[in-house]
XYZ file of C-alpha atoms in Angstrom:
707
model
C 27.056 73.919 63.083
C 23.962 76.052 62.666
C 24.513 76.086 58.895
C 24.624 72.269 58.731
C 21.312 71.974 60.636
C 19.644 74.302 58.165
C 20.897 72.204 55.222
C 19.627 69.019 56.829
C 16.177 70.482 57.411
C 16.093 71.714 53.827
C 16.959 68.229 52.480
C 14.255 66.596 54.554
C 11.718 69.099 53.256
C 12.677 68.395 49.640
C 12.341 64.676 50.248
C 8.854 65.121 51.667
C 7.826 67.228 48.691
C 9.157 64.646 46.217
C 7.397 61.784 48.012
C 4.134 63.655 47.861
C 4.626 64.370 44.212
C 5.299 60.646 43.504
C 2.138 59.570 45.337
C 0.140 62.167 43.481
C 1.435 61.080 40.071
C 0.804 57.414 40.849
C -2.767 58.135 41.925
C -3.344 60.184 38.796
C -2.055 57.388 36.522
C -4.294 54.804 38.212
C -7.335 57.012 37.842
C -6.468 57.725 34.215
C -6.119 53.994 33.426
C -9.459 53.297 35.074
C -11.014 56.122 33.071
C -9.507 54.793 29.837
C -10.800 51.280 30.587
C -14.248 52.641 31.346
C -14.142 54.703 28.182
C -13.067 51.657 26.142
C -15.891 49.609 27.592
C -18.294 52.385 26.734
C -16.887 52.535 23.208
C -17.079 48.673 22.707
C -19.974 47.581 24.882
C -21.053 43.928 25.010
C -24.417 43.822 23.240
C -25.062 40.045 23.149
C -24.198 37.504 25.851
C -25.995 34.154 25.607
C -24.585 31.050 27.307
C -24.500 27.997 25.044
C -26.099 25.792 27.685
C -29.122 28.107 27.836
C -29.982 27.909 24.121
C -33.052 25.824 23.314
C -33.372 26.616 19.597
C -31.874 28.831 16.932
C -33.586 29.967 13.734
C -32.049 31.735 10.740
C -32.363 31.955 6.953
C -30.704 29.323 4.731
C -31.238 29.312 0.961
C -33.917 32.019 1.421
C -35.860 29.803 3.815
C -36.123 29.953 7.585
C -34.590 26.853 9.200
C -34.842 26.009 12.895
C -32.445 23.761 14.794
C -33.532 22.762 18.273
C -32.113 20.730 21.124
C -33.404 17.163 21.528
C -31.665 15.912 24.646
C -27.965 16.420 23.963
C -28.310 16.565 20.180
C -29.393 19.158 17.647
C -32.154 18.264 15.187
C -33.818 20.097 12.313
C -37.231 20.857 13.768
C -39.260 20.090 10.642
C -37.098 17.158 9.453
C -35.707 15.098 12.308
C -34.039 12.639 9.921
C -31.753 15.335 8.530
C -28.089 14.516 9.402
C -27.271 17.651 11.412
C -23.582 18.428 11.882
C -23.504 18.761 15.662
C -20.136 20.545 15.736
C -21.325 23.090 13.186
C -24.390 24.104 15.235
C -22.347 24.165 18.434
C -20.037 26.657 16.709
C -23.008 28.856 15.798
C -24.281 28.889 19.357
C -20.890 29.558 20.934
C -20.393 32.587 18.647
C -23.237 34.255 20.605
C -21.528 33.926 23.998
C -20.081 37.417 23.762
C -20.516 39.966 20.950
C -19.246 43.528 21.304
C -20.120 46.536 19.189
C -17.302 48.462 17.588
C -19.590 51.456 17.259
C -23.134 52.369 18.306
C -25.394 54.586 16.201
C -28.305 56.011 18.165
C -31.491 57.802 17.123
C -31.424 56.292 13.646
C -34.444 57.508 11.698
C -34.058 55.651 8.389
C -33.305 51.929 8.815
C -33.110 51.452 5.037
C -29.888 53.449 5.096
C -28.295 50.375 6.634
C -30.531 47.867 4.747
C -32.196 46.834 7.985
C -35.665 47.355 6.518
C -34.978 44.215 4.447
C -32.302 42.383 6.438
C -30.006 39.914 4.741
C -30.639 37.417 7.548
C -32.603 37.288 10.781
C -31.355 35.145 13.663
C -33.774 34.221 16.436
C -32.369 32.594 19.582
C -34.725 30.999 22.114
C -33.416 30.097 25.572
C -34.602 27.472 28.048
C -36.513 30.065 30.099
C -38.560 31.069 27.038
C -36.719 34.326 26.353
C -35.861 35.300 22.765
C -33.196 37.440 21.127
C -33.672 38.623 17.543
C -30.638 39.747 15.536
C -31.140 41.355 12.127
C -28.154 41.514 9.794
C -28.046 44.494 7.449
C -25.540 46.003 5.054
C -21.870 45.039 4.963
C -19.260 47.753 4.511
C -16.474 46.126 2.508
C -14.105 49.062 2.890
C -14.149 48.829 6.715
C -14.913 45.077 6.960
C -17.873 45.867 9.188
C -21.561 44.958 9.286
C -24.650 46.809 10.597
C -27.099 44.994 12.878
C -29.977 45.757 15.216
C -31.425 43.856 18.151
C -34.993 42.759 18.739
C -36.112 44.700 15.620
C -35.321 48.080 17.179
C -33.747 49.916 14.248
C -33.461 53.208 16.118
C -30.200 51.882 17.533
C -27.781 50.348 15.065
C -24.628 48.493 16.072
C -21.506 48.125 13.992
C -19.702 44.774 14.337
C -16.972 42.933 12.455
C -18.326 41.333 9.296
C -16.830 37.971 10.429
C -19.013 37.912 13.569
C -21.882 36.030 11.890
C -19.940 34.334 9.044
C -20.689 30.886 10.500
C -24.387 31.411 9.665
C -23.638 31.576 5.929
C -23.889 28.684 3.460
C -26.347 26.185 2.058
C -28.445 23.748 4.051
C -25.992 20.903 3.451
C -23.171 22.996 4.859
C -24.865 22.239 8.186
C -25.161 18.484 7.470
C -22.808 15.710 8.549
C -21.353 14.413 5.306
C -20.543 10.767 4.633
C -17.089 9.534 3.616
C -16.165 7.996 0.277
C -15.566 4.223 0.700
C -11.973 3.240 1.486
C -10.429 0.991 -1.167
C -7.035 -0.691 -0.816
C -5.613 -0.417 -4.339
C -3.528 -3.573 -3.840
C -6.732 -5.625 -3.598
C -8.375 -4.202 -6.736
C -8.870 -6.900 -9.363
C -11.142 -5.202 -11.904
C -12.197 -1.693 -12.976
C -15.036 -1.305 -15.484
C -15.996 2.035 -17.009
C -19.197 2.254 -19.033
C -19.611 5.796 -20.336
C -21.286 7.717 -23.110
C -17.919 8.697 -24.596
C -15.954 5.490 -23.990
C -16.095 2.111 -22.285
C -13.330 -0.236 -21.233
C -12.406 -2.905 -18.655
C -9.052 -3.231 -16.877
C -8.779 -6.608 -15.138
C -6.207 -8.936 -13.581
C -5.906 -12.448 -15.005
C -5.160 -15.693 -13.153
C -1.424 -14.862 -13.181
C -2.072 -11.467 -11.578
C -1.234 -9.587 -14.813
C -3.355 -6.659 -15.990
C -5.335 -6.926 -19.253
C -7.336 -4.273 -21.096
C -10.585 -5.015 -22.914
C -12.113 -2.518 -25.334
C -13.935 -2.657 -28.641
C -14.384 -6.383 -28.154
C -10.646 -7.156 -27.944
C -8.564 -8.159 -24.925
C -4.802 -7.726 -24.713
C -2.078 -7.078 -22.169
C -2.248 -3.741 -20.381
C 0.597 -1.554 -19.255
C 1.000 -2.673 -15.642
C 2.141 0.764 -14.433
C -0.848 2.550 -15.972
C -3.325 -0.015 -14.655
C -1.841 0.140 -11.165
C -1.947 3.942 -11.267
C -5.641 3.816 -12.156
C -6.333 1.538 -9.175
C -4.293 3.691 -6.784
C -6.357 6.770 -7.725
C -9.293 5.268 -5.821
C -7.541 5.904 -2.514
C -7.528 9.679 -3.147
C -11.129 10.096 -4.316
C -13.234 12.192 -1.921
C -16.628 13.879 -1.929
C -16.591 17.587 -2.763
C -20.028 18.555 -1.427
C -23.161 17.028 0.092
C -26.290 17.538 -2.027
C -29.150 15.298 -0.876
C -29.342 12.892 2.042
C -32.542 11.129 0.956
C -33.021 11.346 -2.787
C -36.148 9.627 -4.102
C -36.085 7.737 -7.396
C -38.207 10.383 -9.103
C -35.678 13.044 -8.045
C -32.665 11.403 -9.711
C -33.382 13.135 -13.008
C -32.543 16.576 -11.575
C -28.998 15.313 -11.036
C -28.756 13.409 -14.331
C -28.613 10.128 -12.422
C -31.728 8.567 -13.923
C -29.599 7.980 -17.046
C -26.005 8.325 -15.783
C -23.313 9.930 -17.865
C -21.037 7.056 -16.837
C -20.864 4.162 -14.402
C -17.627 3.035 -12.746
C -17.540 -0.443 -11.165
C -14.630 -1.593 -9.016
C -14.091 -5.150 -7.751
C -11.839 -5.315 -4.698
C -11.413 -7.076 -1.350
C -11.753 -5.872 2.216
C -10.294 -7.340 5.408
C -12.999 -7.964 8.001
C -13.193 -9.730 11.342
C -14.034 -13.375 10.906
C -17.381 -14.407 12.329
C -17.585 -17.664 14.333
C -19.899 -20.212 12.712
C -19.176 -23.179 15.017
C -21.405 -22.211 17.948
C -22.462 -25.818 18.556
C -18.866 -26.934 19.020
C -18.272 -24.045 21.377
C -21.331 -25.103 23.397
C -20.071 -28.687 23.563
C -16.654 -27.501 24.666
C -18.352 -25.424 27.313
C -20.168 -28.505 28.682
C -16.898 -30.426 28.775
C -15.263 -27.617 30.709
C -18.132 -27.670 33.196
C -17.690 -31.434 33.618
C -13.975 -31.007 34.202
C -14.691 -28.325 36.770
C -17.099 -30.628 38.572
C -14.481 -33.356 38.586
C -11.955 -30.937 40.081
C -14.426 -30.049 42.829
C -14.938 -33.739 43.674
C -11.205 -34.196 43.786
C -10.913 -31.228 46.128
C -13.551 -32.762 48.399
C -11.637 -36.012 48.435
C -8.440 -34.158 49.338
C -10.245 -32.396 52.146
C -11.505 -35.727 53.484
C -8.000 -37.139 53.368
C -6.650 -34.120 55.264
C -9.402 -34.528 57.905
C -8.323 -38.072 58.595
C -4.766 -36.985 59.284
C -3.779 -39.732 61.696
C -4.964 -42.532 59.449
C -3.220 -40.838 56.513
C 0.077 -40.701 58.382
C -0.174 -44.372 59.305
C -0.978 -45.286 55.718
C 1.926 -43.182 54.432
C 4.297 -44.931 56.851
C 3.016 -48.304 55.725
C 3.288 -47.271 52.088
C 6.893 -46.159 52.644
C 7.754 -49.530 54.163
C 5.975 -51.469 51.466
C 7.073 -49.253 48.595
C 6.723 -51.797 45.873
C 3.199 -52.672 46.904
C 2.070 -49.017 47.005
C 3.600 -48.376 43.586
C 1.669 -51.300 42.186
C -1.505 -50.027 43.774
C -0.915 -46.523 42.420
C -0.367 -47.913 38.957
C -3.585 -49.902 39.214
C -5.472 -46.868 40.449
C -4.163 -44.744 37.566
C -4.960 -47.425 35.021
C -8.489 -47.924 36.256
C -9.390 -44.307 36.790
C -13.120 -44.804 36.618
C -13.050 -47.760 38.983
C -10.958 -45.838 41.508
C -13.416 -42.977 41.382
C -16.230 -45.407 42.150
C -14.184 -47.024 44.911
C -13.383 -43.609 46.386
C -17.027 -42.760 46.416
C -17.804 -46.091 48.106
C -14.994 -45.583 50.600
C -16.381 -42.164 51.519
C -19.855 -43.668 51.956
C -18.664 -46.545 54.065
C -16.181 -44.623 56.123
C -16.425 -46.710 59.281
C -15.814 -49.976 57.459
C -12.745 -48.637 55.653
C -11.374 -47.292 58.921
C -11.756 -50.673 60.594
C -10.014 -52.376 57.691
C -7.233 -49.804 57.738
C -6.730 -50.341 61.450
C -6.447 -54.125 60.999
C -3.999 -53.746 58.173
C -2.043 -51.183 60.107
C -1.832 -53.468 63.176
C -0.549 -56.357 61.086
C 2.006 -54.248 59.266
C 3.064 -52.549 62.515
C 3.842 -55.881 64.125
C 5.936 -56.893 61.156
C 7.661 -53.535 61.275
C 8.497 -53.966 65.001
C 10.112 -57.336 64.361
C 12.298 -55.926 61.658
C 12.891 -52.610 63.394
C 16.225 -53.495 64.967
C 17.690 -55.130 61.881
C 16.459 -52.651 59.272
C 16.551 -49.413 61.229
C 19.292 -47.907 59.112
C 17.658 -49.049 55.907
C 14.326 -47.535 56.985
C 16.024 -44.215 57.698
C 17.547 -44.225 54.233
C 14.245 -45.116 52.657
C 12.481 -42.313 54.512
C 15.164 -39.816 53.495
C 14.897 -40.852 49.880
C 11.102 -40.671 50.018
C 11.308 -37.192 51.500
C 13.678 -36.041 48.788
C 11.512 -37.564 46.110
C 8.448 -35.896 47.557
C 10.119 -32.499 47.709
C 11.531 -32.789 44.204
C 8.153 -33.909 42.948
C 6.542 -30.890 44.583
C 9.107 -28.545 43.022
C 8.661 -30.187 39.644
C 4.926 -29.864 40.023
C 5.232 -26.158 40.779
C 7.541 -25.593 37.822
C 5.219 -27.575 35.557
C 2.248 -25.590 36.783
C 4.088 -22.320 36.178
C 5.068 -23.418 32.677
C 1.549 -24.523 31.862
C 0.199 -21.258 33.276
C 2.567 -19.216 31.097
C 1.668 -21.263 28.041
C -2.027 -20.924 28.778
C -1.571 -17.137 29.138
C 0.144 -16.975 25.762
C -2.597 -19.094 24.236
C -5.204 -16.804 25.800
C -3.503 -13.751 24.308
C -3.431 -15.397 20.888
C -7.052 -16.391 21.225
C -8.001 -12.849 22.226
C -6.808 -11.472 18.871
C -9.737 -11.583 16.430
C -9.310 -13.625 13.283
C -9.762 -11.775 10.005
C -10.578 -12.796 6.462
C -10.706 -11.133 3.047
C -14.167 -10.718 1.529
C -15.140 -9.615 -1.970
C -16.564 -6.118 -2.350
C -18.009 -4.142 -5.253
C -18.018 -0.358 -5.563
C -20.405 1.193 -8.089
C -20.155 4.934 -8.828
C -22.921 6.427 -10.950
C -21.833 9.743 -12.492
C -24.452 12.349 -13.422
C -24.568 15.923 -14.700
C -22.060 18.662 -14.023
C -22.617 20.549 -10.772
C -22.209 24.213 -9.916
C -19.051 23.552 -7.863
C -17.088 22.338 -10.871
C -17.677 18.635 -10.308
C -20.296 16.057 -11.171
C -23.174 14.604 -9.182
C -22.510 11.036 -8.061
C -24.394 8.221 -6.390
C -22.460 5.373 -4.747
C -23.757 1.797 -4.379
C -27.430 2.745 -5.005
C -27.427 4.937 -1.905
C -30.100 7.606 -1.454
C -27.350 10.124 -0.718
C -26.160 12.399 -3.533
C -22.723 14.042 -3.525
C -20.436 15.789 -5.960
C -16.892 14.736 -6.896
C -14.422 17.014 -8.653
C -13.983 16.448 -12.356
C -10.218 16.213 -11.877
C -10.726 13.008 -9.855
C -13.274 11.589 -12.291
C -11.229 12.420 -15.403
C -8.742 9.755 -14.320
C -11.431 7.205 -15.228
C -13.603 9.049 -17.758
C -12.623 10.071 -21.264
C -10.165 7.175 -21.544
C -10.076 4.425 -24.141
C -8.476 1.014 -24.246
C -5.609 2.559 -26.237
C -4.607 4.580 -23.161
C -3.751 1.333 -21.351
C -2.048 -0.626 -24.109
C 1.207 -2.358 -23.247
C 3.864 -0.910 -25.588
C 6.304 -3.799 -25.188
C 6.788 -5.102 -28.739
C 7.731 -8.758 -28.264
C 8.661 -10.365 -24.982
C 9.591 -13.999 -24.435
C 11.908 -15.096 -21.647
C 15.077 -16.813 -22.841
C 14.214 -19.657 -20.477
C 11.123 -20.417 -22.591
C 12.800 -19.953 -25.978
C 13.340 -22.997 -28.217
C 14.378 -21.478 -31.558
C 14.816 -18.001 -32.997
C 14.594 -17.510 -36.780
C 15.996 -14.215 -38.050
C 16.039 -12.785 -41.564
C 18.401 -9.851 -41.838
C 20.094 -8.368 -44.901
C 18.464 -11.016 -47.095
C 20.103 -13.849 -45.143
C 18.366 -16.442 -42.937
C 19.725 -17.362 -39.531
C 18.480 -19.834 -36.942
C 19.425 -19.927 -33.274
C 18.751 -23.120 -31.333
C 18.639 -23.276 -27.556
C 19.951 -26.269 -25.617
C 19.406 -26.983 -21.935
C 21.652 -28.931 -19.576
C 20.206 -30.008 -16.243
C 22.315 -30.753 -13.182
C 21.384 -31.815 -9.670
C 23.064 -30.853 -6.414
C 22.500 -32.860 -3.217
C 22.874 -31.777 0.415
C 23.041 -34.767 2.819
C 21.677 -34.136 6.314
C 22.359 -36.114 9.504
C 19.669 -37.652 11.661
C 19.724 -34.483 13.812
C 18.538 -32.464 10.801
C 21.968 -30.863 10.408
C 23.916 -30.883 7.159
C 26.741 -33.391 7.095
C 29.176 -30.856 5.661
C 28.495 -27.341 6.963
C 30.938 -25.845 4.468
C 28.921 -27.124 1.507
C 27.171 -24.236 -0.312
C 24.362 -24.203 -2.838
C 25.865 -24.233 -6.281
C 22.828 -22.504 -7.718
C 23.376 -18.779 -8.404
C 20.859 -16.067 -9.225
C 22.696 -14.994 -12.382
C 24.006 -17.270 -15.106
C 27.709 -17.012 -15.802
C 27.229 -17.502 -19.550
C 25.119 -14.380 -19.894
C 21.634 -15.718 -19.314
C 20.743 -12.940 -16.927
C 17.193 -12.203 -15.918
C 15.881 -9.688 -18.433
C 14.995 -6.686 -16.311
C 12.388 -4.165 -17.314
C 8.692 -3.610 -17.007
C 8.106 -6.370 -19.506
C 9.027 -8.908 -16.833
C 5.538 -8.387 -15.477
C 4.257 -10.108 -18.600
C 6.146 -13.346 -18.059
C 4.029 -16.354 -17.316
C 4.218 -18.097 -13.992
C 6.006 -20.967 -15.685
C 8.896 -18.844 -16.967
C 12.358 -19.630 -15.697
C 14.676 -16.892 -14.510
C 18.425 -17.423 -14.523
C 19.519 -20.899 -13.422
C 16.105 -21.854 -12.102
C 16.134 -24.149 -9.097
C 13.364 -26.601 -8.259
C 13.139 -28.533 -5.003
C 12.467 -32.239 -5.236
C 9.325 -33.801 -3.834
C 11.432 -35.326 -1.065
C 11.419 -31.993 0.782
C 8.036 -32.801 2.259
C 9.134 -36.186 3.595
C 11.361 -37.068 6.544
C 14.283 -38.092 4.323
C 17.667 -36.704 5.311
C 18.756 -35.814 1.736
C 17.597 -32.752 -0.230
C 18.435 -31.942 -3.844
C 18.093 -28.973 -6.222
C 17.992 -28.802 -9.994
C 19.713 -26.110 -12.100
C 19.381 -25.505 -15.843
C 22.143 -24.018 -18.025
C 21.313 -22.610 -21.479
C 23.619 -22.786 -24.489
C 23.102 -21.574 -28.072
C 24.050 -22.463 -31.630
C 23.822 -20.296 -34.757
C 23.166 -22.290 -37.925
C 24.537 -25.349 -36.144
C 27.701 -23.694 -34.791
C 28.344 -22.871 -31.151
C 27.422 -19.297 -30.256
C 28.916 -17.149 -27.530
C 26.217 -16.815 -24.856
C 27.147 -13.279 -23.819
C 27.014 -11.990 -27.386
C 23.636 -13.601 -27.996
C 22.007 -12.489 -24.735
C 23.158 -8.900 -25.380
C 21.212 -8.956 -28.640
C 18.287 -10.924 -27.210
C 17.779 -8.543 -24.306
C 17.554 -5.613 -26.710
C 15.059 -7.576 -28.803
C 12.614 -8.570 -26.070
C 12.878 -5.276 -24.183
C 12.001 -3.202 -27.223
C 9.384 -0.628 -26.170
C 7.392 1.556 -28.552
C 6.630 5.246 -28.231
C 3.068 4.716 -29.442
C 0.853 2.439 -31.501
C -0.825 3.132 -34.801
C -4.579 2.620 -34.998
C -4.694 3.132 -38.780
C -3.845 0.408 -41.254
C -0.134 0.215 -42.088
C 1.206 -0.615 -45.564
C 4.802 -0.568 -46.775
C 6.150 -0.876 -50.306
C 9.541 -2.035 -49.019
C 10.497 -5.350 -47.461
C 11.163 -5.459 -43.714
C 14.766 -4.832 -42.740
C 14.566 -7.530 -40.079
C 12.091 -10.344 -39.439
C 12.251 -12.338 -36.208
C 10.189 -15.437 -35.419
C 10.107 -16.778 -31.837
C 9.237 -20.413 -31.121
C 8.820 -21.326 -27.458
C 9.326 -24.700 -25.802
C 5.595 -25.468 -26.214
C 5.697 -24.861 -29.977
C 3.924 -21.475 -29.905
C 5.150 -18.974 -32.507
C 5.357 -15.163 -32.607
C 6.713 -13.078 -35.498
C 7.730 -9.394 -35.574
C 8.831 -7.384 -38.624
C 10.770 -4.120 -38.558
C 10.086 -1.590 -41.355
C 11.607 1.841 -41.848
C 8.711 4.253 -41.132
C 10.079 7.811 -41.257
C 13.095 9.785 -40.083
C 12.163 9.217 -36.421
C 10.589 5.770 -36.187
C 10.692 2.174 -37.258
C 7.399 0.338 -37.515
C 7.394 -2.975 -35.647
C 4.479 -5.074 -36.885
C 3.229 -8.055 -34.917
C -0.175 -9.722 -35.168
C -1.600 -6.740 -37.087
C -0.457 -4.400 -34.319
C 1.856 -1.619 -35.407
C 4.306 -0.175 -32.871
C 6.351 2.957 -33.622
C 9.813 2.506 -32.100
C 12.621 5.037 -31.807
C 14.864 4.661 -34.850
C 18.142 4.811 -32.902
C 16.971 2.008 -30.611
C 16.307 -0.263 -33.609
C 19.677 0.624 -35.146
C 21.355 -0.556 -31.931
C 19.381 -3.815 -32.226
C 20.695 -4.333 -35.770
C 24.274 -3.700 -34.681
C 23.927 -6.171 -31.796
C 22.717 -8.849 -34.241
C 25.645 -8.153 -36.569
C 27.883 -9.000 -33.611
C 26.011 -12.315 -33.296
C 26.521 -13.197 -36.969
C 30.099 -11.850 -37.084
C 29.220 -9.396 -39.878
C 30.248 -6.428 -37.744
C 33.765 -7.824 -37.244
C 34.055 -8.712 -40.958
C 33.094 -5.192 -41.982
C 35.616 -3.700 -39.574
C 38.343 -6.035 -40.874
C 37.440 -5.241 -44.479
C 37.674 -1.520 -43.850
C 41.084 -2.010 -42.251
C 42.359 -4.186 -45.145
C 40.974 -1.967 -47.994
C 44.010 -0.628 -50.038
C 42.202 2.538 -51.018
C 41.405 3.192 -47.407
C 45.031 2.562 -46.431
C 46.285 4.807 -49.279
C 44.017 7.616 -48.250
C 45.189 7.141 -44.690
C 48.850 7.303 -45.788
C 48.218 10.431 -47.860
C 46.501 12.039 -44.915
C 49.459 11.210 -42.688
C 51.920 12.648 -45.310
C 49.924 15.820 -45.619
C 49.869 16.140 -41.870
C 53.647 15.713 -41.698
C 54.245 18.332 -44.382
C 51.952 20.752 -42.647
C 53.833 20.219 -39.415
C 57.163 20.937 -41.130
C 55.762 24.120 -42.668
C 54.643 25.277 -39.298
C 58.119 24.655 -37.849
C 59.776 26.601 -40.719
């Protein structure tokens, strides 16, 4: 027992010792952490702490000149040039960077400030606060290996602080890095109708015609442009942006330093912009306002009259009873009052003026009618009850109808108000003029937009889309396009033989009869017009379709009759079917359209600008004649191992040789020459003999192999 007590006392003692040790360790750790924090603060002390709200002005060196920005109310201004477009966010960033700056190291008792280039600082920042206090920060040498910078405060170079070299990076740049730049005008490429480039190296005009097709004009000639290239040029405008801000108020005599007194090039763009429509009918609005005031006054008078009628409740009840008994008479009177609205208004006014007289008259009339009612009371009591019940129902239904009508009109008026609240817009013509000057140091060119006094730079990559081009860069390389729907005759010379294809048109009309309820008489009737022609007259599909005139037909074209605008119950549609003959004989439509599609969709790889001469005759000559009698002729010459030369109107297109060979083969199918040649090869005895010999040799070889 005594031994157990000793063990217990020993355990308690150990526990006490351990608890004391734990408390001691914990206290030591806390003190050590506090010491480390204090040491860290001593190693990285805060050397600058200026609240943004306290800053009145800040001065530093920009482009080797001291520039001061000061607070004017809630905005920053350039002290010596208040019109300068200061970037407010940029200056706010500068000021906020001074809220708390800590030194990574502190060098004390410095004897030679030039060792850290603080004798000729790279920049000097002077901050003035609202209470008149100033803080001067001199920026010295940067140590690239440690990414640190040496500074001193208030021109005391005996103590030098080492900070991160990014601490004052926001103070670097040119003056216009601290200016609020404008934005290049927004242009919707879909509304662009014309782009003119007048440059020292080249000039051209890309413009849409009345049919919305692009044309290119250069060297005094206008022709169709490649629609994809023209559209790409217009779409580039949406990505153009200023690279840098150079001058916010350039005088005319300063344009020469940017090369804008005699621009290197001038780009003019005609486009449209959607703007809110301005109201020009103020007088009508004023008149409508007067009418509304008049109507309001009339409503007030009516309200007064209703109030008067409610005041004279007893007389009103008597009159209502009389009017119920003499229903036909009251209806006649109501009709008269509605018909002669102006007279009733005058009479109402008179009745209100002469109230006593009208009351006397009403009493007399009421007495007379009451006596008649008493005489007939016993005989017509049931009838009167029915009449009153019907009148009550009519009144209630009228009230409900009136409420529903009012609700409907209120909803409609709300919808109308919402529609009226949406502003009307309209498209207006705009012109964008970009004057391009000399090359700038940032790899772009100086520009001036719409005779503005502001000068910017734009990258040469953006400008090269417009500059350095010629009209040849926008040529349409489609050789000869004419829709089959506009073709009258096609004359072809191939292999020394002449062929002529004539086009015939058959018109048919389909009618859909409608009932008087504007519903078709036979709902199962369908439009017989289809988008594709069964005989092969498909719509020719490629980029050349953009060059078709607005009058071209596509497929079995359908035209609505003029009756569609009238109230007639019958509508009709017209369809046209094409058929072809070759030298007077019927021609398979599918065979011809296969060839014709290859012919009109022929696209060149490039065009020759030099004069073309050939000693050989063309291998194929095709002359198109349209339904208006206009003619177009194209000749195909062998050019070299890669190209055929397609010559049309003195224009020479170089077309892939294999593509032209396929065209020739398709025409041989039209003339039947391809089938004749295949039949002749099959029927040639020498060919058959050689085939038999080949088969014999093959058989013998097979037998040898088996042996």
